[in-house]
CSV table of C-alpha atoms in Angstrom, one decimal:
chain,number,residue,atom,x,y,z
F,290,UNK,CA,-71.3,-80.6,-28.8
F,291,UNK,CA,-70.9,-76.6,-28.2
F,292,UNK,CA,-67.9,-74.2,-29.0
F,293,UNK,CA,-67.8,-71.4,-27.8
F,294,UNK,CA,-65.8,-67.8,-29.3
F,295,UNK,CA,-63.1,-66.6,-28.2
F,296,UNK,CA,-63.2,-63.4,-29.8
F,297,UNK,CA,-62.7,-62.3,-33.2
F,298,UNK,CA,-59.8,-64.1,-35.3
F,299,UNK,CA,-61.8,-67.3,-35.5
F,300,UNK,CA,-60.4,-69.6,-32.7
F,301,UNK,CA,-62.8,-71.1,-30.1
F,302,UNK,CA,-63.3,-73.6,-27.0
F,303,UNK,CA,-64.7,-76.8,-27.4
F,304,UNK,CA,-65.2,-80.1,-25.5
F,305,UNK,CA,-61.2,-82.3,-25.7
F,306,UNK,CA,-63.8,-86.3,-26.2
F,307,UNK,CA,-62.4,-90.1,-26.7
F,308,UNK,CA,-62.9,-89.2,-30.5
F,309,UNK,CA,-60.9,-86.4,-31.7
F,310,UNK,CA,-57.7,-88.0,-29.8
F,311,UNK,CA,-56.6,-89.3,-33.9
F,312,UNK,CA,-56.4,-85.1,-33.8
F,313,UNK,CA,-55.2,-84.5,-30.3
F,314,UNK,CA,-52.3,-87.5,-31.8
F,315,UNK,CA,-51.3,-85.6,-34.8
F,316,UNK,CA,-52.1,-82.1,-32.8
F,317,UNK,CA,-49.0,-82.8,-29.7
F,318,UNK,CA,-46.9,-84.3,-32.5
F,319,UNK,CA,-47.3,-80.6,-34.4
F,320,UNK,CA,-45.7,-79.3,-30.4
F,321,UNK,CA,-44.8,-82.0,-29.2
F,322,UNK,CA,-40.3,-80.2,-28.6
F,323,UNK,CA,-42.6,-77.2,-27.4
F,324,UNK,CA,-44.9,-78.5,-25.5
F,325,UNK,CA,-43.3,-80.3,-23.9
F,326,UNK,CA,-40.3,-78.3,-22.4
F,327,UNK,CA,-42.3,-77.8,-19.1
F,328,UNK,CA,-45.6,-80.7,-19.6
F,329,UNK,CA,-45.7,-84.0,-20.0
F,330,UNK,CA,-48.5,-84.3,-21.4
F,331,UNK,CA,-46.5,-84.9,-24.8
F,332,UNK,CA,-44.9,-88.0,-23.3
F,333,UNK,CA,-48.1,-89.9,-22.6
F,334,UNK,CA,-49.7,-88.4,-25.5
F,335,UNK,CA,-47.4,-91.0,-28.2
F,336,UNK,CA,-49.9,-93.1,-30.6
F,337,UNK,CA,-53.6,-92.9,-30.5
F,338,UNK,CA,-54.1,-95.9,-27.7
F,339,UNK,CA,-52.2,-93.9,-25.4
F,340,UNK,CA,-54.5,-90.3,-27.1
F,341,UNK,CA,-57.2,-92.1,-26.6
F,342,UNK,CA,-56.8,-92.6,-23.0
F,343,UNK,CA,-55.9,-89.2,-21.7
F,344,UNK,CA,-58.6,-88.0,-23.6
F,345,UNK,CA,-61.1,-91.4,-21.9
F,346,UNK,CA,-59.5,-90.5,-18.7
F,347,UNK,CA,-60.6,-86.7,-18.7
F,348,UNK,CA,-63.9,-87.7,-19.3
F,349,UNK,CA,-64.7,-89.7,-17.8
F,350,UNK,CA,-63.8,-86.7,-14.6
F,351,UNK,CA,-66.2,-84.7,-16.8
F,352,UNK,CA,-68.6,-88.1,-15.4
F,353,UNK,CA,-67.1,-87.8,-12.3
F,354,UNK,CA,-67.7,-84.3,-12.4
F,355,UNK,CA,-64.0,-83.2,-11.1
F,356,UNK,CA,-61.8,-82.9,-14.0
F,357,UNK,CA,-62.7,-81.3,-17.6
F,358,UNK,CA,-60.1,-80.5,-20.9
F,359,UNK,CA,-61.1,-78.1,-23.7
F,360,UNK,CA,-60.3,-78.0,-26.9
F,361,UNK,CA,-58.5,-74.9,-28.6
F,362,UNK,CA,-58.9,-74.4,-32.3
F,363,UNK,CA,-58.2,-71.6,-34.4
F,364,UNK,CA,-59.3,-72.0,-38.4
F,365,UNK,CA,-60.5,-75.8,-38.1
F,366,UNK,CA,-57.0,-76.6,-36.6
F,367,UNK,CA,-56.2,-78.0,-33.1
F,368,UNK,CA,-53.6,-76.1,-31.3
F,369,UNK,CA,-53.5,-76.3,-28.0
F,370,UNK,CA,-56.0,-76.0,-24.5
F,371,UNK,CA,-57.0,-75.8,-21.1
F,372,UNK,CA,-58.5,-78.0,-18.8
F,373,UNK,CA,-59.9,-78.6,-15.2
F,374,UNK,CA,-57.0,-80.3,-14.0
F,375,UNK,CA,-58.6,-81.1,-10.2
F,376,UNK,CA,-62.3,-79.7,-9.6
F,377,UNK,CA,-64.0,-80.5,-6.5
F,378,UNK,CA,-67.1,-78.6,-5.7
F,379,UNK,CA,-67.9,-80.0,-2.7
F,380,UNK,CA,-64.4,-78.1,-1.0
F,381,UNK,CA,-65.1,-75.4,-3.9
F,382,UNK,CA,-61.3,-75.8,-5.5
F,383,UNK,CA,-60.8,-76.2,-8.9
F,384,UNK,CA,-56.8,-76.3,-10.5
F,385,UNK,CA,-56.2,-74.9,-13.9
F,386,UNK,CA,-53.7,-76.1,-16.8
F,387,UNK,CA,-53.0,-74.9,-20.3
F,388,UNK,CA,-50.5,-75.9,-23.2
F,389,UNK,CA,-50.4,-74.5,-26.3
F,390,UNK,CA,-48.3,-75.1,-29.6
F,391,UNK,CA,-45.6,-72.4,-30.5
F,392,UNK,CA,-46.9,-70.7,-33.5
F,393,UNK,CA,-50.5,-70.2,-32.0
F,394,UNK,CA,-48.1,-68.1,-28.7
F,395,UNK,CA,-49.1,-64.8,-27.8
F,396,UNK,CA,-52.5,-64.0,-29.8
F,397,UNK,CA,-53.4,-63.9,-26.1
F,398,UNK,CA,-55.5,-67.8,-26.3
F,399,UNK,CA,-54.9,-68.8,-23.5
F,400,UNK,CA,-55.5,-65.9,-21.5
F,401,UNK,CA,-59.1,-65.8,-23.2
F,402,UNK,CA,-60.2,-69.5,-22.9
F,403,UNK,CA,-58.5,-69.3,-19.1
F,404,UNK,CA,-61.4,-66.6,-18.2
F,405,UNK,CA,-64.4,-68.5,-19.7
F,406,UNK,CA,-63.5,-71.8,-17.1
F,407,UNK,CA,-63.3,-69.2,-14.6
F,408,UNK,CA,-66.0,-67.8,-15.9
F,409,UNK,CA,-68.4,-71.0,-15.7
F,410,UNK,CA,-66.7,-72.5,-12.7
F,411,UNK,CA,-67.2,-68.8,-9.3
F,412,UNK,CA,-70.8,-68.2,-11.7
F,413,UNK,CA,-71.5,-71.3,-12.4
F,414,UNK,CA,-70.2,-74.1,-10.1
F,415,UNK,CA,-70.1,-71.4,-7.1
F,416,UNK,CA,-66.2,-72.4,-6.6
F,417,UNK,CA,-64.1,-70.0,-4.7
F,418,UNK,CA,-60.7,-70.6,-5.2
F,419,UNK,CA,-58.8,-71.2,-8.5
F,420,UNK,CA,-55.0,-72.6,-8.1
F,421,UNK,CA,-52.0,-72.1,-11.2
F,422,UNK,CA,-49.0,-74.3,-10.7
F,423,UNK,CA,-46.1,-73.3,-13.4
F,424,UNK,CA,-42.6,-74.8,-13.2
F,425,UNK,CA,-40.9,-71.4,-11.9
F,426,UNK,CA,-39.2,-70.9,-15.7
F,427,UNK,CA,-42.0,-71.4,-17.6
F,428,UNK,CA,-42.6,-68.2,-18.0
F,429,UNK,CA,-45.2,-67.6,-20.4
F,430,UNK,CA,-47.3,-69.3,-18.1
F,431,UNK,CA,-46.4,-67.7,-15.1
F,432,UNK,CA,-47.4,-64.4,-17.4
F,433,UNK,CA,-51.1,-66.0,-18.0
F,434,UNK,CA,-52.0,-66.2,-13.9
F,435,UNK,CA,-50.2,-62.7,-13.5
F,436,UNK,CA,-53.0,-61.2,-16.8
F,437,UNK,CA,-55.4,-63.4,-14.6
F,438,UNK,CA,-55.1,-61.1,-11.7
F,439,UNK,CA,-54.0,-64.2,-9.7
F,440,UNK,CA,-51.6,-63.9,-6.6
F,441,UNK,CA,-48.2,-65.7,-6.3
F,442,UNK,CA,-48.5,-67.2,-3.0
F,443,UNK,CA,-44.9,-69.2,-2.7
F,444,UNK,CA,-42.7,-71.4,-5.0
F,445,UNK,CA,-42.6,-75.4,-4.4
F,446,UNK,CA,-39.6,-76.1,-4.0
F,447,UNK,CA,-38.2,-78.4,-6.5
F,448,UNK,CA,-41.2,-80.8,-6.5
F,449,UNK,CA,-41.5,-81.6,-10.0
F,450,UNK,CA,-39.3,-84.2,-11.1
F,451,UNK,CA,-39.8,-84.1,-14.4
F,452,UNK,CA,-37.1,-85.7,-17.2
F,453,UNK,CA,-34.8,-85.7,-14.9
F,454,UNK,CA,-34.2,-82.6,-13.1
F,455,UNK,CA,-36.1,-81.6,-10.3
F,456,UNK,CA,-38.0,-78.2,-11.3
F,457,UNK,CA,-39.4,-75.5,-9.5
F,458,UNK,CA,-43.6,-75.0,-9.1
F,459,UNK,CA,-45.5,-72.3,-8.8
F,460,UNK,CA,-49.1,-71.0,-7.2
F,461,UNK,CA,-51.0,-68.9,-8.1
F,462,UNK,CA,-54.3,-68.0,-8.0
F,463,UNK,CA,-57.5,-65.4,-7.8
F,464,UNK,CA,-60.3,-66.1,-5.1
F,465,UNK,CA,-64.3,-66.6,-6.3
F,466,UNK,CA,-64.1,-62.2,-5.1
F,467,UNK,CA,-61.5,-61.3,-5.8
F,468,UNK,CA,-62.6,-62.2,-9.5
F,469,UNK,CA,-65.6,-61.0,-9.3
F,470,UNK,CA,-64.2,-57.6,-8.5
F,471,UNK,CA,-61.2,-58.3,-11.6
F,472,UNK,CA,-64.7,-58.8,-13.5
F,473,UNK,CA,-66.3,-55.6,-12.6
F,474,UNK,CA,-63.8,-52.8,-12.8
F,475,UNK,CA,-63.2,-54.7,-16.6
F,476,UNK,CA,-59.9,-56.7,-16.4
C-alpha cells in the first residue's frame, strides 16, 4: 500500500479499503455528530457490516475506474478522508468530496489532500473538469472549494433531502487548464 505525505505535520493520505472497516467504524463513531451535519456517511456506517459494505463499494468503484476512497491519517489515526465520488475518464469529469473529524479541522488537511487528487486526475488520467458539490450551509466545505480556486457555477435549489430537510447544493468546479495555471502561479 502507498502513503502520500500531506506535509510536515505527519498527516498521510492512503487508500481506505475494506480491511480498514473496524478503524473506519471507530472513526465514524468519533466524528458521527460533526461529520453528519452535512454528510450522510455516518448515517450509513453504523456497524462493522455497513462499514465494510461502504468500503467494498468504493473498492469495486476503484476496480471499475469509476471512483476512489482515501483516508487521512494523522499520528497513525484515521481522522478523515477524501474521495472521487464519481470518476469518468470517457467524459473527462469527476466529483471530489471530503469529510473530517472536528478535532482535525483548521489544519488545511482537506485542501492538501484534494490537491493531491486533482493533480493526479488532471495530470495522470486526463480529467478535464473536477466538480465539488456542497450544501450551501456547509461553509467549511465551500471555503475549501474557494481555496482550491474553483468557480462557483450555481445552486441546485432544495435538491438534497437530508434528515428531513431539503438543502440547496452549491456546484463548484475547476477545469484542467485553470488548475495548471494556478499550479504554475504557485497556487
